[in-house]
């Protein structure tokens, strides 16, 4: 299990300028490194949880992503093309994923009543129950970790996470200019 305590002083307080963190003042660099290290520890714990979930449910990452996507769409009006766009995969790859999920009893394909040429995919009741059983306790613990946050703290965390998302999303579209991360 990942140790989620505050990073050790030796890791978080080195004052030597580094390639990764530039020439900021020592106190800003220390705080920045401690926050980024805490974020890395969280990401490592989350990745380990996802791996354990995939193993316990005998599914790949994309299969779990499809189930989570479908569970957020309770109306059940999801076309396979929407899933392809969500995953960023070809329709052939998406079809293979949907075939596996259907064979394992995790989703069903139903005719689109408004267009007989197309179908909708829906998560099965079995998959809904399996996901809730597998992830329910973890979701409860995550909610307990944030439920008592003050509104200003919640806003600060959400703004930080949005900035981090923007920073990492920018990597793929970077024009190749070199700059310190």
mmCIF file of C-alpha atoms in Angstrom:
data_model
loop_
_atom_site.group_PDB
_atom_site.id
_atom_site.type_symbol
_atom_site.label_atom_id
_atom_site.label_comp_id
_atom_site.label_asym_id
_atom_site.label_seq_id
_atom_site.Cartn_x
_atom_site.Cartn_y
_atom_site.Cartn_z
ATOM 1 C CA UNK A 1 0.000 0.000 0.000
ATOM 2 C CA UNK A 2 1.271 3.461 -0.792
ATOM 3 C CA UNK A 3 2.323 5.602 2.149
ATOM 4 C CA UNK A 4 0.334 8.845 1.828
ATOM 5 C CA UNK A 5 2.157 10.761 4.572
ATOM 6 C CA UNK A 6 3.846 14.098 3.948
ATOM 7 C CA UNK A 7 7.040 13.663 1.901
ATOM 8 C CA UNK A 8 10.147 13.253 4.012
ATOM 9 C CA UNK A 9 12.248 16.301 4.760
ATOM 10 C CA UNK A 10 15.193 14.984 2.754
ATOM 11 C CA UNK A 11 13.074 14.752 -0.402
ATOM 12 C CA UNK A 12 11.102 17.957 -0.043
ATOM 13 C CA UNK A 13 13.648 20.407 1.339
ATOM 14 C CA UNK A 14 16.669 20.211 -0.942
ATOM 15 C CA UNK A 15 17.497 23.783 -1.838
ATOM 16 C CA UNK A 16 19.764 23.125 -4.806
ATOM 17 C CA UNK A 17 18.322 24.446 -8.075
ATOM 18 C CA UNK A 18 17.350 21.615 -10.369
ATOM 19 C CA UNK A 19 16.497 21.151 -14.008
ATOM 20 C CA UNK A 20 12.888 20.356 -13.162
ATOM 21 C CA UNK A 21 12.116 23.218 -10.833
ATOM 22 C CA UNK A 22 14.212 26.092 -12.126
ATOM 23 C CA UNK A 23 15.690 28.939 -10.115
ATOM 24 C CA UNK A 24 12.742 29.808 -7.873
ATOM 25 C CA UNK A 25 13.403 30.976 -4.348
ATOM 26 C CA UNK A 26 14.135 28.078 -1.990
ATOM 27 C CA UNK A 27 10.843 28.324 -0.059
ATOM 28 C CA UNK A 28 8.735 28.364 -3.248
ATOM 29 C CA UNK A 29 10.737 25.499 -4.719
ATOM 30 C CA UNK A 30 10.360 23.427 -1.538
ATOM 31 C CA UNK A 31 6.585 24.007 -1.412
ATOM 32 C CA UNK A 32 6.213 23.302 -5.122
ATOM 33 C CA UNK A 33 8.206 20.093 -4.913
ATOM 34 C CA UNK A 34 6.253 18.922 -1.854
ATOM 35 C CA UNK A 35 2.920 19.511 -3.633
ATOM 36 C CA UNK A 36 4.093 17.761 -6.797
ATOM 37 C CA UNK A 37 5.455 14.846 -4.762
ATOM 38 C CA UNK A 38 2.127 14.520 -2.923
ATOM 39 C CA UNK A 39 0.364 14.536 -6.295
ATOM 40 C CA UNK A 40 2.718 11.830 -7.578
ATOM 41 C CA UNK A 41 2.015 9.700 -4.512
ATOM 42 C CA UNK A 42 -1.726 10.082 -5.069
ATOM 43 C CA UNK A 43 -1.364 9.178 -8.758
ATOM 44 C CA UNK A 44 0.690 6.093 -7.840
ATOM 45 C CA UNK A 45 -1.996 5.004 -5.357
ATOM 46 C CA UNK A 46 -4.729 5.626 -7.937
ATOM 47 C CA UNK A 47 -2.859 3.688 -10.634
ATOM 48 C CA UNK A 48 -2.380 0.779 -8.227
ATOM 49 C CA UNK A 49 -6.102 0.865 -7.384
ATOM 50 C CA UNK A 50 -6.990 0.818 -11.102
ATOM 51 C CA UNK A 51 -4.659 -2.147 -11.667
ATOM 52 C CA UNK A 52 -6.231 -4.052 -8.754
ATOM 53 C CA UNK A 53 -9.700 -3.226 -10.063
ATOM 54 C CA UNK A 54 -8.834 -4.431 -13.573
ATOM 55 C CA UNK A 55 -7.428 -7.646 -12.121
ATOM 56 C CA UNK A 56 -10.384 -8.296 -9.820
ATOM 57 C CA UNK A 57 -12.870 -7.677 -12.629
ATOM 58 C CA UNK A 58 -10.718 -9.434 -15.277
ATOM 59 C CA UNK A 59 -10.883 -6.427 -17.632
ATOM 60 C CA UNK A 60 -8.564 -4.097 -19.440
ATOM 61 C CA UNK A 61 -8.361 -0.347 -18.879
ATOM 62 C CA UNK A 62 -10.515 0.517 -21.902
ATOM 63 C CA UNK A 63 -13.189 -1.969 -20.875
ATOM 64 C CA UNK A 64 -13.419 -0.351 -17.458
ATOM 65 C CA UNK A 65 -13.507 3.098 -19.054
ATOM 66 C CA UNK A 66 -16.444 1.997 -21.222
ATOM 67 C CA UNK A 67 -18.353 0.681 -18.202
ATOM 68 C CA UNK A 68 -17.721 3.872 -16.216
ATOM 69 C CA UNK A 69 -18.852 5.962 -19.200
ATOM 70 C CA UNK A 70 -22.028 3.927 -19.617
ATOM 71 C CA UNK A 71 -22.780 4.071 -15.897
ATOM 72 C CA UNK A 72 -22.742 7.876 -16.124
ATOM 73 C CA UNK A 73 -25.369 7.685 -18.898
ATOM 74 C CA UNK A 74 -28.320 6.028 -17.166
ATOM 75 C CA UNK A 75 -30.705 6.881 -19.996
ATOM 76 C CA UNK A 76 -28.926 4.203 -22.038
ATOM 77 C CA UNK A 77 -28.823 6.142 -25.285
ATOM 78 C CA UNK A 78 -25.141 5.656 -26.106
ATOM 79 C CA UNK A 79 -24.111 4.755 -29.624
ATOM 80 C CA UNK A 80 -20.850 2.899 -30.262
ATOM 81 C CA UNK A 81 -19.481 5.895 -32.181
ATOM 82 C CA UNK A 82 -19.800 8.033 -29.049
ATOM 83 C CA UNK A 83 -17.678 5.499 -27.178
ATOM 84 C CA UNK A 84 -15.088 5.507 -29.994
ATOM 85 C CA UNK A 85 -14.778 9.282 -29.701
ATOM 86 C CA UNK A 86 -14.585 9.098 -25.904
ATOM 87 C CA UNK A 87 -11.788 6.516 -25.979
ATOM 88 C CA UNK A 88 -10.050 8.007 -29.024
ATOM 89 C CA UNK A 89 -10.110 4.617 -30.741
ATOM 90 C CA UNK A 90 -11.130 3.389 -34.165
ATOM 91 C CA UNK A 91 -14.599 1.954 -34.603
ATOM 92 C CA UNK A 92 -13.028 -1.491 -35.188
ATOM 93 C CA UNK A 93 -11.156 -1.355 -31.860
ATOM 94 C CA UNK A 94 -14.278 -0.120 -30.092
ATOM 95 C CA UNK A 95 -16.335 -2.926 -31.609
ATOM 96 C CA UNK A 96 -13.818 -5.475 -30.296
ATOM 97 C CA UNK A 97 -14.074 -3.986 -26.791
ATOM 98 C CA UNK A 98 -17.881 -3.965 -26.937
ATOM 99 C CA UNK A 99 -17.880 -7.571 -28.181
ATOM 100 C CA UNK A 100 -15.761 -8.653 -25.188
ATOM 101 C CA UNK A 101 -17.972 -6.758 -22.761
ATOM 102 C CA UNK A 102 -21.106 -8.273 -24.290
ATOM 103 C CA UNK A 103 -19.680 -11.825 -24.205
ATOM 104 C CA UNK A 104 -18.795 -11.401 -20.525
ATOM 105 C CA UNK A 105 -22.334 -10.192 -19.721
ATOM 106 C CA UNK A 106 -21.279 -6.635 -18.887
ATOM 107 C CA UNK A 107 -23.228 -4.819 -21.572
ATOM 108 C CA UNK A 108 -26.101 -5.303 -23.943
ATOM 109 C CA UNK A 109 -26.768 -3.963 -27.395
ATOM 110 C CA UNK A 110 -30.308 -2.776 -28.064
ATOM 111 C CA UNK A 111 -31.958 -1.524 -31.208
ATOM 112 C CA UNK A 112 -32.335 2.217 -31.546
ATOM 113 C CA UNK A 113 -36.132 2.708 -31.659
ATOM 114 C CA UNK A 114 -35.723 5.908 -33.667
ATOM 115 C CA UNK A 115 -33.355 4.451 -36.282
ATOM 116 C CA UNK A 116 -33.435 0.736 -36.972
ATOM 117 C CA UNK A 117 -30.013 0.918 -38.650
ATOM 118 C CA UNK A 118 -28.229 1.802 -35.398
ATOM 119 C CA UNK A 119 -27.915 0.433 -31.891
ATOM 120 C CA UNK A 120 -27.396 1.640 -28.370
ATOM 121 C CA UNK A 121 -25.127 -0.035 -25.846
ATOM 122 C CA UNK A 122 -26.103 -0.247 -22.202
ATOM 123 C CA UNK A 123 -24.343 -1.492 -19.114
ATOM 124 C CA UNK A 124 -25.891 -4.673 -17.752
ATOM 125 C CA UNK A 125 -27.379 -4.900 -14.277
ATOM 126 C CA UNK A 126 -24.656 -7.447 -13.455
ATOM 127 C CA UNK A 127 -21.884 -5.017 -14.430
ATOM 128 C CA UNK A 128 -23.536 -2.171 -12.517
ATOM 129 C CA UNK A 129 -23.645 -4.342 -9.382
ATOM 130 C CA UNK A 130 -20.051 -5.586 -9.901
ATOM 131 C CA UNK A 131 -18.664 -2.060 -10.329
ATOM 132 C CA UNK A 132 -20.566 -0.774 -7.307
ATOM 133 C CA UNK A 133 -19.385 -3.723 -5.197
ATOM 134 C CA UNK A 134 -15.770 -3.382 -6.356
ATOM 135 C CA UNK A 135 -15.476 0.415 -6.126
ATOM 136 C CA UNK A 136 -18.166 1.414 -3.621
ATOM 137 C CA UNK A 137 -15.991 1.319 -0.495
ATOM 138 C CA UNK A 138 -13.218 3.243 -2.226
ATOM 139 C CA UNK A 139 -15.669 5.923 -3.386
ATOM 140 C CA UNK A 140 -17.017 6.194 0.175
ATOM 141 C CA UNK A 141 -13.470 6.664 1.532
ATOM 142 C CA UNK A 142 -12.713 9.294 -1.112
ATOM 143 C CA UNK A 143 -15.893 11.207 -0.264
ATOM 144 C CA UNK A 144 -15.054 11.009 3.445
ATOM 145 C CA UNK A 145 -11.652 12.559 2.676
ATOM 146 C CA UNK A 146 -13.225 15.662 1.114
ATOM 147 C CA UNK A 147 -16.702 16.026 2.609
ATOM 148 C CA UNK A 148 -15.658 18.351 5.428
ATOM 149 C CA UNK A 149 -13.490 20.656 3.332
ATOM 150 C CA UNK A 150 -14.260 24.344 3.630
ATOM 151 C CA UNK A 151 -15.625 25.921 0.431
ATOM 152 C CA UNK A 152 -12.451 27.972 -0.063
ATOM 153 C CA UNK A 153 -10.291 24.855 0.314
ATOM 154 C CA UNK A 154 -12.467 22.950 -2.165
ATOM 155 C CA UNK A 155 -12.202 25.819 -4.636
ATOM 156 C CA UNK A 156 -8.406 25.940 -4.223
ATOM 157 C CA UNK A 157 -8.049 22.193 -4.795
ATOM 158 C CA UNK A 158 -10.325 22.268 -7.845
ATOM 159 C CA UNK A 159 -8.441 25.233 -9.326
ATOM 160 C CA UNK A 160 -5.103 23.485 -8.682
ATOM 161 C CA UNK A 161 -6.300 20.259 -10.316
ATOM 162 C CA UNK A 162 -7.591 22.202 -13.334
ATOM 163 C CA UNK A 163 -4.214 23.941 -13.718
ATOM 164 C CA UNK A 164 -2.449 20.576 -13.476
ATOM 165 C CA UNK A 165 -4.827 19.062 -16.038
ATOM 166 C CA UNK A 166 -4.160 21.967 -18.383
ATOM 167 C CA UNK A 167 -0.399 21.575 -17.842
ATOM 168 C CA UNK A 168 -0.320 17.870 -18.670
ATOM 169 C CA UNK A 169 -2.854 18.152 -21.500
ATOM 170 C CA UNK A 170 -0.566 20.737 -23.082
ATOM 171 C CA UNK A 171 2.237 18.195 -23.451
ATOM 172 C CA UNK A 172 0.680 16.499 -26.487
ATOM 173 C CA UNK A 173 0.170 19.763 -28.377
ATOM 174 C CA UNK A 174 3.459 21.399 -27.392
ATOM 175 C CA UNK A 175 5.165 22.972 -30.394
ATOM 176 C CA UNK A 176 8.476 21.391 -29.415
ATOM 177 C CA UNK A 177 9.927 24.466 -27.706
ATOM 178 C CA UNK A 178 12.082 23.539 -24.761
ATOM 179 C CA UNK A 179 11.098 24.890 -21.409
ATOM 180 C CA UNK A 180 11.363 23.683 -17.850
ATOM 181 C CA UNK A 181 8.379 21.485 -16.913
#
